[in-house]
mmCIF file of the C-alpha atoms, coordinates in Angstrom:
data_MODEL
# 
_entry.id   MODEL 
# 
loop_
_atom_site.group_PDB 
_atom_site.id 
_atom_site.type_symbol 
_atom_site.label_atom_id 
_atom_site.label_alt_id 
_atom_site.label_comp_id 
_atom_site.label_asym_id 
_atom_site.label_entity_id 
_atom_site.label_seq_id 
_atom_site.pdbx_PDB_ins_code 
_atom_site.Cartn_x 
_atom_site.Cartn_y 
_atom_site.Cartn_z 
_atom_site.occupancy 
_atom_site.B_iso_or_equiv 
_atom_site.pdbx_formal_charge 
_atom_site.auth_seq_id 
_atom_site.auth_comp_id 
_atom_site.auth_asym_id 
_atom_site.auth_atom_id 
_atom_site.pdbx_PDB_model_num 
ATOM 1   C CA . MET A 1 1   ? 49.281 8.265   3.679   1.00 0.00 ? 1   MET A CA 1 
ATOM 2   C CA . ASN A 1 2   ? 46.899 4.788   5.096   1.00 0.00 ? 2   ASN A CA 1 
ATOM 3   C CA . LEU A 1 3   ? 47.468 2.429   1.558   1.00 0.00 ? 3   LEU A CA 1 
ATOM 4   C CA . GLU A 1 4   ? 44.989 -0.602  0.539   1.00 0.00 ? 4   GLU A CA 1 
ATOM 5   C CA . ILE A 1 5   ? 46.745 -2.497  -2.337  1.00 0.00 ? 5   ILE A CA 1 
ATOM 6   C CA . THR A 1 6   ? 44.907 -5.129  -3.079  1.00 0.00 ? 6   THR A CA 1 
ATOM 7   C CA . ALA A 1 7   ? 46.642 -7.094  -5.682  1.00 0.00 ? 7   ALA A CA 1 
ATOM 8   C CA . ASN A 1 8   ? 46.754 -11.455 -7.149  1.00 0.00 ? 8   ASN A CA 1 
ATOM 9   C CA . GLN A 1 9   ? 49.683 -13.279 -5.863  1.00 0.00 ? 9   GLN A CA 1 
ATOM 10  C CA . ASP A 1 10  ? 51.107 -13.250 -8.123  1.00 0.00 ? 10  ASP A CA 1 
ATOM 11  C CA . PHE A 1 11  ? 52.044 -9.653  -7.382  1.00 0.00 ? 11  PHE A CA 1 
ATOM 12  C CA . SER A 1 12  ? 52.222 -9.157  -3.851  1.00 0.00 ? 12  SER A CA 1 
ATOM 13  C CA . SER A 1 13  ? 56.067 -10.046 -3.712  1.00 0.00 ? 13  SER A CA 1 
ATOM 14  C CA . THR A 1 14  ? 57.099 -7.140  -6.162  1.00 0.00 ? 14  THR A CA 1 
ATOM 15  C CA . VAL A 1 15  ? 54.237 -4.679  -5.037  1.00 0.00 ? 15  VAL A CA 1 
ATOM 16  C CA . LEU A 1 16  ? 55.774 -5.607  -0.651  1.00 0.00 ? 16  LEU A CA 1 
ATOM 17  C CA . HIS A 1 17  ? 59.712 -4.499  -2.399  1.00 0.00 ? 17  HIS A CA 1 
ATOM 18  C CA . ASP A 1 18  ? 58.042 -2.047  -3.930  1.00 0.00 ? 18  ASP A CA 1 
ATOM 19  C CA . LEU A 1 19  ? 56.627 -0.788  -0.519  1.00 0.00 ? 19  LEU A CA 1 
ATOM 20  C CA . SER A 1 20  ? 60.041 -1.289  1.280   1.00 0.00 ? 20  SER A CA 1 
ATOM 21  C CA . THR A 1 21  ? 61.602 1.050   -0.597  1.00 0.00 ? 21  THR A CA 1 
ATOM 22  C CA . ARG A 1 22  ? 59.459 3.833   -0.136  1.00 0.00 ? 22  ARG A CA 1 
ATOM 23  C CA . ARG A 1 23  ? 59.618 3.262   4.119   1.00 0.00 ? 23  ARG A CA 1 
ATOM 24  C CA . ALA A 1 24  ? 57.080 1.492   3.876   1.00 0.00 ? 24  ALA A CA 1 
ATOM 25  C CA . LYS A 1 25  ? 55.232 0.019   7.600   1.00 0.00 ? 25  LYS A CA 1 
ATOM 26  C CA . ILE A 1 26  ? 53.731 -3.158  7.021   1.00 0.00 ? 26  ILE A CA 1 
ATOM 27  C CA . GLU A 1 27  ? 50.641 -2.822  8.718   1.00 0.00 ? 27  GLU A CA 1 
ATOM 28  C CA . ARG A 1 28  ? 49.107 -6.778  8.201   1.00 0.00 ? 28  ARG A CA 1 
ATOM 29  C CA . VAL A 1 29  ? 49.408 -8.811  4.918   1.00 0.00 ? 29  VAL A CA 1 
ATOM 30  C CA . THR A 1 30  ? 45.638 -10.537 4.672   1.00 0.00 ? 30  THR A CA 1 
ATOM 31  C CA . GLN A 1 31  ? 44.238 -13.209 1.954   1.00 0.00 ? 31  GLN A CA 1 
ATOM 32  C CA . LYS A 1 32  ? 40.893 -12.432 0.222   1.00 0.00 ? 32  LYS A CA 1 
ATOM 33  C CA . ASP A 1 33  ? 39.852 -15.373 -2.042  1.00 0.00 ? 33  ASP A CA 1 
ATOM 34  C CA . ASP A 1 34  ? 42.632 -15.455 -4.121  1.00 0.00 ? 34  ASP A CA 1 
ATOM 35  C CA . MET A 1 35  ? 44.350 -12.184 -4.105  1.00 0.00 ? 35  MET A CA 1 
ATOM 36  C CA . LYS A 1 36  ? 46.287 -9.926  -1.769  1.00 0.00 ? 36  LYS A CA 1 
ATOM 37  C CA . VAL A 1 37  ? 45.173 -7.115  0.421   1.00 0.00 ? 37  VAL A CA 1 
ATOM 38  C CA . ILE A 1 38  ? 47.791 -5.024  1.705   1.00 0.00 ? 38  ILE A CA 1 
ATOM 39  C CA . GLN A 1 39  ? 47.915 -2.575  4.487   1.00 0.00 ? 39  GLN A CA 1 
ATOM 40  C CA . ALA A 1 40  ? 50.798 -0.022  4.949   1.00 0.00 ? 40  ALA A CA 1 
ATOM 41  C CA . THR A 1 41  ? 51.567 3.334   6.085   1.00 0.00 ? 41  THR A CA 1 
ATOM 42  C CA . VAL A 1 42  ? 53.455 5.411   3.495   1.00 0.00 ? 42  VAL A CA 1 
ATOM 43  C CA . PRO A 1 43  ? 54.867 9.090   3.459   1.00 0.00 ? 43  PRO A CA 1 
ATOM 44  C CA . LEU A 1 44  ? 53.109 11.124  0.899   1.00 0.00 ? 44  LEU A CA 1 
ATOM 45  C CA . SER A 1 45  ? 56.775 12.351  0.214   1.00 0.00 ? 45  SER A CA 1 
ATOM 46  C CA . GLU A 1 46  ? 57.738 9.047   -1.682  1.00 0.00 ? 46  GLU A CA 1 
ATOM 47  C CA . LEU A 1 47  ? 53.783 8.341   -3.708  1.00 0.00 ? 47  LEU A CA 1 
ATOM 48  C CA . ARG A 1 48  ? 54.519 11.250  -5.966  1.00 0.00 ? 48  ARG A CA 1 
ATOM 49  C CA . HIS A 1 49  ? 53.109 8.873   -9.153  1.00 0.00 ? 49  HIS A CA 1 
ATOM 50  C CA . TYR A 1 50  ? 52.838 5.979   -7.594  1.00 0.00 ? 50  TYR A CA 1 
ATOM 51  C CA . SER A 1 51  ? 49.485 4.798   -8.722  1.00 0.00 ? 51  SER A CA 1 
ATOM 52  C CA . ASN A 1 52  ? 51.077 4.570   -12.059 1.00 0.00 ? 52  ASN A CA 1 
ATOM 53  C CA . THR A 1 53  ? 54.490 3.100   -10.993 1.00 0.00 ? 53  THR A CA 1 
ATOM 54  C CA . LEU A 1 54  ? 51.834 0.311   -9.359  1.00 0.00 ? 54  LEU A CA 1 
ATOM 55  C CA . ARG A 1 55  ? 50.389 -0.450  -12.311 1.00 0.00 ? 55  ARG A CA 1 
ATOM 56  C CA . LYS A 1 56  ? 53.213 -0.959  -14.341 1.00 0.00 ? 56  LYS A CA 1 
ATOM 57  C CA . ILE A 1 57  ? 54.831 -3.598  -11.807 1.00 0.00 ? 57  ILE A CA 1 
ATOM 58  C CA . THR A 1 58  ? 51.430 -5.310  -11.474 1.00 0.00 ? 58  THR A CA 1 
ATOM 59  C CA . HIS A 1 59  ? 50.261 -4.856  -15.535 1.00 0.00 ? 59  HIS A CA 1 
ATOM 60  C CA . GLY A 1 60  ? 47.637 -3.271  -13.529 1.00 0.00 ? 60  GLY A CA 1 
ATOM 61  C CA . GLN A 1 61  ? 46.415 -5.739  -11.632 1.00 0.00 ? 61  GLN A CA 1 
ATOM 62  C CA . THR A 1 62  ? 45.097 -4.025  -8.549  1.00 0.00 ? 62  THR A CA 1 
ATOM 63  C CA . SER A 1 63  ? 43.303 -1.527  -6.399  1.00 0.00 ? 63  SER A CA 1 
ATOM 64  C CA . LEU A 1 64  ? 44.646 0.661   -4.588  1.00 0.00 ? 64  LEU A CA 1 
ATOM 65  C CA . SER A 1 65  ? 43.325 3.277   -1.688  1.00 0.00 ? 65  SER A CA 1 
ATOM 66  C CA . MET A 1 66  ? 44.925 5.968   -0.207  1.00 0.00 ? 66  MET A CA 1 
ATOM 67  C CA . GLU A 1 67  ? 43.448 7.884   2.691   1.00 0.00 ? 67  GLU A CA 1 
ATOM 68  C CA . PHE A 1 68  ? 46.037 10.662  5.133   1.00 0.00 ? 68  PHE A CA 1 
ATOM 69  C CA . SER A 1 69  ? 46.781 9.081   7.979   1.00 0.00 ? 69  SER A CA 1 
ATOM 70  C CA . HIS A 1 70  ? 48.993 11.266  10.110  1.00 0.00 ? 70  HIS A CA 1 
ATOM 71  C CA . TYR A 1 71  ? 51.445 14.469  10.404  1.00 0.00 ? 71  TYR A CA 1 
ATOM 72  C CA . GLU A 1 72  ? 55.355 13.139  11.339  1.00 0.00 ? 72  GLU A CA 1 
ATOM 73  C CA . GLU A 1 73  ? 58.702 14.630  11.576  1.00 0.00 ? 73  GLU A CA 1 
ATOM 74  C CA . MET A 1 74  ? 61.419 14.862  9.311   1.00 0.00 ? 74  MET A CA 1 
ATOM 75  C CA . SER A 1 75  ? 64.631 14.225  9.265   1.00 0.00 ? 75  SER A CA 1 
ATOM 76  C CA . GLU A 1 76  ? 67.372 17.168  8.588   1.00 0.00 ? 76  GLU A CA 1 
ATOM 77  C CA . ALA A 1 77  ? 68.497 14.727  4.971   1.00 0.00 ? 77  ALA A CA 1 
ATOM 78  C CA . GLU A 1 78  ? 64.044 13.753  4.263   1.00 0.00 ? 78  GLU A CA 1 
ATOM 79  C CA . LYS A 1 79  ? 63.754 17.457  4.461   1.00 0.00 ? 79  LYS A CA 1 
ATOM 80  C CA . ASN A 1 80  ? 66.521 18.882  2.292   1.00 0.00 ? 80  ASN A CA 1 
ATOM 81  C CA . LYS A 1 81  ? 65.443 15.821  -0.064  1.00 0.00 ? 81  LYS A CA 1 
ATOM 82  C CA . ALA A 1 82  ? 62.304 16.974  -0.504  1.00 0.00 ? 82  ALA A CA 1 
ATOM 83  C CA . ILE A 1 83  ? 63.264 21.080  -1.060  1.00 0.00 ? 83  ILE A CA 1 
ATOM 84  C CA . GLU A 1 84  ? 65.297 19.594  -3.979  1.00 0.00 ? 84  GLU A CA 1 
ATOM 85  C CA . GLU A 1 85  ? 63.059 18.019  -5.517  1.00 0.00 ? 85  GLU A CA 1 
ATOM 86  C CA . VAL A 1 86  ? 60.370 20.204  -5.058  1.00 0.00 ? 86  VAL A CA 1 
ATOM 87  C CA . THR A 1 87  ? 63.259 23.253  -6.422  1.00 0.00 ? 87  THR A CA 1 
ATOM 88  C CA . GLY A 1 88  ? 65.351 21.213  -7.944  1.00 0.00 ? 88  GLY A CA 1 
ATOM 89  C CA . PHE A 1 89  ? 68.116 23.457  -6.411  1.00 0.00 ? 89  PHE A CA 1 
ATOM 90  C CA . PRO A 1 90  ? 70.241 21.546  -3.393  1.00 0.00 ? 90  PRO A CA 1 
ATOM 91  C CA . VAL A 1 91  ? 70.143 22.176  -0.217  1.00 0.00 ? 91  VAL A CA 1 
ATOM 92  C CA . SER A 1 92  ? 73.102 24.593  0.942   1.00 0.00 ? 92  SER A CA 1 
ATOM 93  C CA . PRO A 1 93  ? 73.091 23.778  5.452   1.00 0.00 ? 93  PRO A CA 1 
ATOM 94  C CA . GLU A 1 94  ? 74.949 27.290  5.746   1.00 0.00 ? 94  GLU A CA 1 
ATOM 95  C CA . LEU A 1 95  ? 71.861 28.131  4.909   1.00 0.00 ? 95  LEU A CA 1 
ATOM 96  C CA . PHE A 1 96  ? 69.936 27.441  8.133   1.00 0.00 ? 96  PHE A CA 1 
ATOM 97  C CA . ASP A 1 97  ? 72.655 27.733  10.555  1.00 0.00 ? 97  ASP A CA 1 
ATOM 98  C CA . SER A 1 98  ? 72.163 30.081  11.961  1.00 0.00 ? 98  SER A CA 1 
ATOM 99  C CA . LYS A 1 99  ? 74.592 33.725  13.500  1.00 0.00 ? 99  LYS A CA 1 
ATOM 100 C CA . GLU A 1 100 ? 74.675 34.025  16.383  1.00 0.00 ? 100 GLU A CA 1 
# 
C-alpha cells in the first residue's frame, strides 16, 4: 500500500519509527509549512488497525491516506504468520510437505 501521512513535526520521528517496525519502505519525507509529509510503501498485512494506532501515537494530529500499490510475493514465514493471524492456529509445516 502507498501511504501518505501528514504529521506535526513533533510526531514525525515517532511515526517514522512506527513505520519501520511495519516493514515500510520510506519513499520520501518533505516539509509543508510546519508539517512533515511522509510517503511510504507498506505491506497491507502490517496495516491492520493502523489509523487507530496512528491516532493514538500522535494524539490525533495527523492525516493518513492509503492506496493500493502492487502485489508482492510473501516469504514462507510471512505466509505462516498471516495464516495464523487469520485462523488463530499455528501453521504446521508438515501440512504443506509434498509426498512424492
